[in-house]
Amino acid sequence: MKPQTSILIALDSVGIDPLGHNRPESVYSESRFLFPRNPTQSSVLGPQPCLFLPDAPVPGFLIETDVTNGHQSGAIECALTYTSIFCGSSALARHGLMQGLGLREQLLVEMIAERNLFREFGRPCLANAVFPLHCDCFGGSFVEDLLPAASRQEIETAVHWRGKPVKLTGRDKHGTAELFTLAEINRNIFIHAARQAGVRLRTYEDVRSGAALTSSLTHELEAEFDFSAFDLAPLPLREVETAAGILSQLAEEHDFVFYKYQIPDLVSHTGQISAARAVFQTIEAFVAALLNRIDPAQTVVVITSDHGHLEQIAYTHGHPKTKVPTWCFGLDSERAKQVQTPEAIFHLLTAKQD
Ligand SMILES: [Zn+2]
């Protein structure tokens, strides 16, 4: 019998709508199955910690996950949540919320050295390909010793986006600073965790051959860049269904597959509600296509987020400290409802099955 496989998908900046997803103004009001409408509930999920999804392609549940552990002072950022997920204990309990967005990366690295989700599996896989350039103007990355480095000046004179030279604008993620997000993926703690566990880092060549995904899923960013000065051809656009097929194929070949989808974060920082609705549609289409390809008796699929923002795009600029959704498929409600903290996801995925 084929061993059980787990797929963990990490969205970025997708929170529970604190005003309720039933109201027409909600970014999630057109949801097909991930946020089921319930006319008797005015806000959030109601008293149920674990909501059955009646219209999902396979049986599944929606759980509210608290990424801030009740902390209020400081900022919640990606690295904290992903460290908690990847080492199975709360990075917030050790670190607290970030002050001034400072990343005490050494502490996170120490936690990953203690325990690392990738090391818990015999055949782990990181589905994201790393961005094939180390941009030294963005600070250290977990792959800088593997990739050719480019300075800010080299990038601004040699790289074009939609036909114009890119202008890097620091931490601002608007406009041409998409490059920031592409390079940022190389700095994420899960890249470090994968390397530390000896997981092969996938490349843009793997993307071209259908053996990896990019952090934009459809290459909507990557397809618009001209990197020819660095001998890199742009990636052609990819359909959501194709991406789902690649992820399900990776799950056939591994017992744990992790994928991080970055676009909701980028969209959240634009403040455009129509773009937020569109990116949620992409998420739902991708998840539906994936669920249609897996056997829920053999495969567990967990989809979660690191912090909110998309749901409050109309009125919030930072990352709000609201709860995030975690969706579980291929699990019964007793197990699914355990994922009320990021660290619980580690324990859910690594618990021995009956
Ligand atoms: Zn994030």
Coordinates of C-alpha atoms and ligand atoms in Angstrom, one line a residue:
M1 CA 0.0 0.0 0.0
K2 CA 1.2 3.4 -0.9
P3 CA 2.3 5.4 2.2
Q4 CA 0.2 8.4 3.2
T5 CA 1.3 11.7 1.6
S6 CA 0.9 15.2 3.0
I7 CA 0.7 18.4 1.0
L8 CA 1.2 21.7 2.9
I9 CA 0.3 24.9 1.0
A10 CA 1.2 28.2 2.6
L11 CA -0.6 31.2 1.4
D12 CA 0.7 34.6 2.4
S13 CA -1.5 37.4 3.8
V14 CA -4.8 35.5 3.7
G15 CA -6.8 36.0 6.9
I16 CA -10.3 35.3 8.2
D17 CA -12.5 38.3 7.4
P18 CA -13.2 39.8 10.9
L19 CA -16.5 41.4 9.6
G20 CA -17.7 38.0 8.2
H21 CA -17.3 36.6 4.7
N22 CA -21.1 36.4 4.2
R23 CA -21.5 40.2 3.5
P24 CA -21.3 41.2 -0.2
E25 CA -18.4 43.6 0.5
S26 CA -16.2 40.8 1.7
V27 CA -13.3 39.8 -0.6
Y28 CA -14.5 36.2 0.0
S29 CA -18.2 36.9 -0.8
E30 CA -17.9 35.0 -4.1
S31 CA -16.2 32.0 -2.5
R32 CA -17.3 28.6 -4.1
F33 CA -16.3 26.3 -1.2
L34 CA -13.4 27.5 0.9
F35 CA -15.6 30.0 2.8
P36 CA -19.1 28.5 2.9
R37 CA -21.9 31.0 3.3
N38 CA -24.1 30.7 6.3
P39 CA -27.0 33.2 6.5
T40 CA -27.4 32.5 10.2
Q41 CA -23.9 33.7 11.0
S42 CA -23.2 37.4 10.9
S43 CA -19.5 37.2 11.6
V44 CA -16.5 35.0 11.2
L45 CA -17.1 31.3 11.6
G46 CA -19.5 31.4 14.6
P47 CA -19.0 29.0 17.6
Q48 CA -17.8 26.1 15.6
P49 CA -14.0 25.7 15.8
C50 CA -14.1 23.4 12.8
L51 CA -16.5 24.1 10.0
F52 CA -17.4 21.4 7.4
L53 CA -17.2 22.5 3.8
P54 CA -20.3 21.2 2.1
D55 CA -19.3 22.2 -1.5
A56 CA -15.7 21.1 -1.5
P57 CA -14.6 18.5 -4.1
V58 CA -13.5 16.2 -1.3
P59 CA -14.5 16.2 2.4
G60 CA -12.8 19.0 4.2
F61 CA -12.9 21.5 7.1
L62 CA -12.1 25.2 7.8
I63 CA -10.4 25.9 11.1
E64 CA -9.5 29.3 12.6
T65 CA -5.8 29.4 13.4
D66 CA -4.4 32.0 15.8
V67 CA -1.0 33.1 14.6
T68 CA -0.4 35.7 17.3
N69 CA -1.0 33.7 20.4
G70 CA -2.7 36.6 22.0
H71 CA 0.3 38.9 21.6
Q72 CA -0.7 42.4 20.6
S73 CA 2.4 44.6 20.6
G74 CA 4.6 44.4 17.5
A75 CA 4.2 43.0 14.0
I76 CA 3.4 39.5 12.8
E77 CA 5.5 38.5 9.8
C78 CA 5.9 35.5 7.6
A79 CA 9.1 34.2 9.2
L80 CA 7.5 33.8 12.7
T81 CA 4.6 31.7 11.5
Y82 CA 6.7 29.5 9.2
T83 CA 9.3 28.9 11.9
S84 CA 6.5 27.7 14.2
I85 CA 5.1 25.4 11.5
F86 CA 8.5 24.0 10.5
C87 CA 9.8 23.3 14.0
G88 CA 6.5 22.5 15.8
S89 CA 6.9 25.0 18.6
S90 CA 5.9 28.7 18.9
A91 CA 8.4 31.1 17.6
L92 CA 6.3 33.8 19.2
A93 CA 6.7 32.3 22.6
R94 CA 10.5 32.6 22.1
H95 CA 10.6 35.8 20.1
G96 CA 7.5 37.8 20.6
L97 CA 6.0 39.8 17.9
M98 CA 8.6 41.6 15.7
Q99 CA 9.5 45.2 16.6
G100 CA 10.1 47.4 13.5
L101 CA 10.0 44.4 11.3
G102 CA 13.4 43.2 12.7
L103 CA 14.1 39.6 11.8
R104 CA 16.2 37.9 14.4
E105 CA 17.0 35.3 11.8
Q106 CA 19.6 33.6 14.0
L107 CA 16.9 32.6 16.5
L108 CA 14.7 31.2 13.8
V109 CA 17.7 29.3 12.4
E110 CA 18.4 27.8 15.8
M111 CA 14.8 26.7 16.1
I112 CA 15.0 24.9 12.8
A113 CA 18.2 23.2 13.8
E114 CA 16.3 21.7 16.8
R115 CA 13.5 20.3 14.7
N116 CA 12.6 20.6 11.0
L117 CA 9.5 19.4 9.3
F118 CA 11.4 18.4 6.2
R119 CA 13.5 16.0 8.3
E120 CA 10.4 14.2 9.6
F121 CA 9.8 12.6 6.3
G122 CA 11.7 10.1 4.2
R123 CA 10.9 11.8 0.9
P124 CA 10.3 15.5 1.4
C125 CA 9.9 18.0 -1.4
L126 CA 10.0 21.8 -1.6
A127 CA 7.8 22.6 -4.7
N128 CA 9.0 26.2 -5.1
A129 CA 11.9 26.9 -7.4
V130 CA 14.3 29.5 -6.0
F131 CA 14.7 32.8 -7.9
P132 CA 17.8 32.3 -10.0
L133 CA 19.6 35.4 -8.8
H134 CA 20.9 36.6 -5.5
C135 CA 20.2 40.3 -5.2
D136 CA 22.7 41.6 -2.7
C137 CA 20.7 44.9 -2.4
F138 CA 18.0 42.9 -0.6
G139 CA 20.3 41.6 2.0
G140 CA 21.3 38.0 2.8
S141 CA 19.5 35.1 1.3
F142 CA 19.6 31.4 2.3
V143 CA 20.9 30.5 -1.2
E144 CA 23.5 33.3 -1.8
D145 CA 26.3 30.8 -2.0
L146 CA 24.5 29.0 -4.8
L147 CA 23.4 31.8 -7.1
P148 CA 25.1 34.6 -9.1
A149 CA 24.8 37.9 -7.2
A150 CA 23.7 41.2 -8.8
S151 CA 23.9 44.7 -7.3
R152 CA 21.1 47.2 -7.3
Q153 CA 22.8 49.1 -10.1
E154 CA 23.1 46.0 -12.3
I155 CA 19.5 45.1 -11.8
E156 CA 18.2 48.6 -12.5
T157 CA 20.2 48.9 -15.7
A158 CA 19.9 45.3 -17.1
V159 CA 16.5 44.0 -16.0
H160 CA 13.3 45.1 -17.7
W161 CA 9.7 44.6 -16.6
R162 CA 7.0 45.2 -19.2
G163 CA 9.6 46.8 -21.4
K164 CA 10.9 49.3 -18.9
P165 CA 14.0 49.1 -16.7
V166 CA 13.0 48.1 -13.2
K167 CA 13.3 50.6 -10.5
L168 CA 13.8 49.1 -7.1
T169 CA 12.0 50.9 -4.4
G170 CA 13.3 49.3 -1.2
R171 CA 10.7 47.6 0.9
D172 CA 7.8 49.0 -1.0
K173 CA 6.1 46.2 -2.9
H174 CA 4.2 48.4 -5.4
G175 CA 5.0 48.6 -9.1
T176 CA 8.3 47.2 -10.2
A177 CA 9.3 46.1 -6.8
E178 CA 7.8 42.7 -7.7
L179 CA 11.5 41.7 -7.9
F180 CA 11.6 42.2 -4.2
T181 CA 9.0 39.4 -3.7
L182 CA 10.7 37.1 -6.2
A183 CA 14.0 37.5 -4.4
E184 CA 12.3 37.4 -1.0
I185 CA 11.3 33.8 -1.5
N186 CA 15.0 32.9 -1.4
R187 CA 15.2 34.5 2.1
N188 CA 12.3 32.5 3.6
I189 CA 13.0 30.3 6.5
F190 CA 11.6 27.2 4.7
I191 CA 14.3 27.6 2.0
H192 CA 16.8 27.4 4.9
A193 CA 14.9 24.4 6.4
A194 CA 14.9 22.6 3.0
R195 CA 18.7 23.1 2.6
Q196 CA 19.3 22.0 6.2
A197 CA 17.4 18.8 5.6
G198 CA 19.2 18.1 2.4
V199 CA 16.1 18.7 0.2
R200 CA 17.1 19.5 -3.4
L201 CA 16.3 23.1 -4.2
R202 CA 14.4 23.2 -7.5
T203 CA 15.3 25.6 -10.2
Y204 CA 13.7 27.5 -13.1
E205 CA 14.8 24.6 -15.3
D206 CA 12.6 22.3 -13.1
V207 CA 9.8 24.8 -13.6
R208 CA 10.2 24.6 -17.4
S209 CA 10.2 20.8 -17.3
G210 CA 7.0 20.6 -15.2
A211 CA 8.8 19.5 -12.0
A212 CA 8.5 22.7 -9.9
L213 CA 6.2 25.7 -9.3
T214 CA 7.1 29.4 -8.9
S215 CA 5.9 31.5 -6.0
S216 CA 3.4 33.2 -8.4
L217 CA 1.9 29.9 -9.5
T218 CA 0.9 31.2 -12.9
H219 CA 4.2 33.0 -13.6
E220 CA 2.3 36.2 -13.9
L221 CA 5.3 38.1 -12.6
E222 CA 8.1 36.0 -14.0
A223 CA 6.6 36.1 -17.5
E224 CA 6.9 39.9 -17.6
F225 CA 10.6 40.2 -16.7
D226 CA 13.4 40.4 -19.3
F227 CA 16.4 38.8 -17.6
S228 CA 18.3 38.2 -20.8
A229 CA 21.3 40.2 -19.5
F230 CA 21.6 37.4 -17.0
D231 CA 21.1 34.6 -19.6
L232 CA 17.7 33.9 -18.2
A233 CA 14.7 33.5 -20.5
P234 CA 11.3 34.5 -19.0
L235 CA 9.0 31.8 -18.0
P236 CA 5.8 31.4 -20.1
L237 CA 2.5 31.8 -18.4
R238 CA 1.1 28.7 -16.8
E239 CA -2.6 27.6 -16.2
V240 CA -3.8 27.0 -12.6
E241 CA -4.8 23.5 -13.6
T242 CA -1.3 22.7 -14.9
A243 CA 0.2 23.9 -11.7
A244 CA -2.2 21.7 -9.7
G245 CA -1.2 18.8 -11.9
I246 CA 2.5 19.4 -11.1
L247 CA 1.8 19.6 -7.4
S248 CA -0.2 16.4 -7.4
Q249 CA 2.5 14.6 -9.4
L250 CA 5.1 15.8 -6.8
A251 CA 2.9 14.3 -4.1
E252 CA 2.9 11.0 -6.0
E253 CA 6.7 11.0 -5.8
H254 CA 7.2 12.2 -2.2
D255 CA 5.6 11.7 1.2
F256 CA 5.7 15.5 2.1
V257 CA 5.4 18.4 -0.3
F258 CA 5.5 22.1 0.7
Y259 CA 4.4 24.9 -1.5
K260 CA 4.4 28.7 -0.7
Y261 CA 2.1 31.0 -2.8
Q262 CA 3.3 34.6 -2.5
I263 CA 0.9 36.7 -4.7
P264 CA -1.8 37.5 -2.1
D265 CA 0.9 39.4 -0.1
L266 CA 1.9 41.4 -3.1
V267 CA -1.8 42.1 -4.0
S268 CA -2.6 43.1 -0.4
H269 CA 0.0 45.8 -0.5
T270 CA -1.5 47.4 -3.7
G271 CA -4.8 48.1 -1.9
Q272 CA -6.9 47.0 -4.9
I273 CA -10.0 45.2 -3.9
S274 CA -10.7 43.8 -7.4
A275 CA -7.2 42.3 -7.4
A276 CA -7.8 40.8 -4.0
R277 CA -11.0 39.2 -5.3
A278 CA -9.2 37.9 -8.4
V279 CA -6.3 36.4 -6.4
F280 CA -8.7 34.6 -4.1
Q281 CA -10.5 33.2 -7.2
T282 CA -7.1 31.9 -8.3
I283 CA -6.5 30.2 -4.9
E284 CA -9.9 28.6 -5.0
A285 CA -9.5 27.3 -8.6
F286 CA -6.0 26.0 -7.8
V287 CA -7.2 24.2 -4.6
A288 CA -10.3 22.7 -6.5
A289 CA -8.1 21.5 -9.3
L290 CA -5.6 19.9 -6.8
L291 CA -8.4 18.2 -4.8
N292 CA -9.9 16.8 -8.0
R293 CA -6.6 15.0 -8.6
I294 CA -5.9 13.5 -5.2
D295 CA -7.3 10.5 -3.3
P296 CA -8.3 11.8 0.1
A297 CA -7.9 8.3 1.6
Q298 CA -4.2 8.5 0.7
T299 CA -3.4 12.2 0.8
V300 CA -3.7 14.9 3.4
V301 CA -3.9 18.5 2.1
V302 CA -3.5 21.4 4.6
I303 CA -3.7 25.0 3.4
T304 CA -2.9 27.8 5.8
S305 CA -1.5 31.3 5.9
D306 CA 1.1 33.2 7.9
H307 CA -1.0 36.3 8.8
G308 CA -4.0 38.3 7.5
H309 CA -4.2 41.2 5.1
L310 CA -6.1 40.3 1.9
E311 CA -9.4 40.2 3.8
Q312 CA -8.8 43.8 5.1
I313 CA -7.2 45.2 2.0
A314 CA -9.7 48.1 1.9
Y315 CA -8.6 49.6 5.2
T316 CA -5.4 48.0 6.6
H317 CA -1.8 48.7 5.5
G318 CA 0.2 46.4 7.7
H319 CA -0.4 42.7 8.6
P320 CA -3.5 42.6 10.9
K321 CA -3.4 40.4 13.9
T322 CA -6.6 38.5 12.9
K323 CA -6.9 34.8 12.8
V324 CA -6.0 32.9 9.6
P325 CA -7.9 30.1 7.9
T326 CA -6.6 26.6 7.8
W327 CA -8.3 24.2 5.5
C328 CA -7.8 20.4 6.0
F329 CA -8.7 17.7 3.5
G330 CA -8.3 14.0 3.9
L331 CA -8.6 14.2 7.7
D332 CA -11.5 13.7 10.1
S333 CA -12.9 16.6 12.1
E334 CA -11.3 15.4 15.3
R335 CA -7.8 15.7 13.8
A336 CA -8.6 18.8 11.7
K337 CA -9.8 20.9 14.6
Q338 CA -6.4 20.5 16.3
V339 CA -4.7 23.1 14.0
Q340 CA -5.6 26.2 16.0
T341 CA -2.0 27.3 16.2
P342 CA 0.8 27.2 13.5
E343 CA 2.9 24.8 15.6
A344 CA 0.0 22.3 15.7
I345 CA 0.3 21.9 12.0
F346 CA 3.7 20.3 12.5
H347 CA 2.2 17.8 15.0
L348 CA -0.8 17.1 12.8
L349 CA 1.4 16.3 9.8
T350 CA 4.0 14.2 11.7
A351 CA 1.6 12.3 14.0
K352 CA 1.7 8.5 13.3
Q353 CA -1.4 7.2 11.5
D354 CA -3.5 4.3 12.7
Ligands
ZN1 ZN 3.6 36.8 5.0

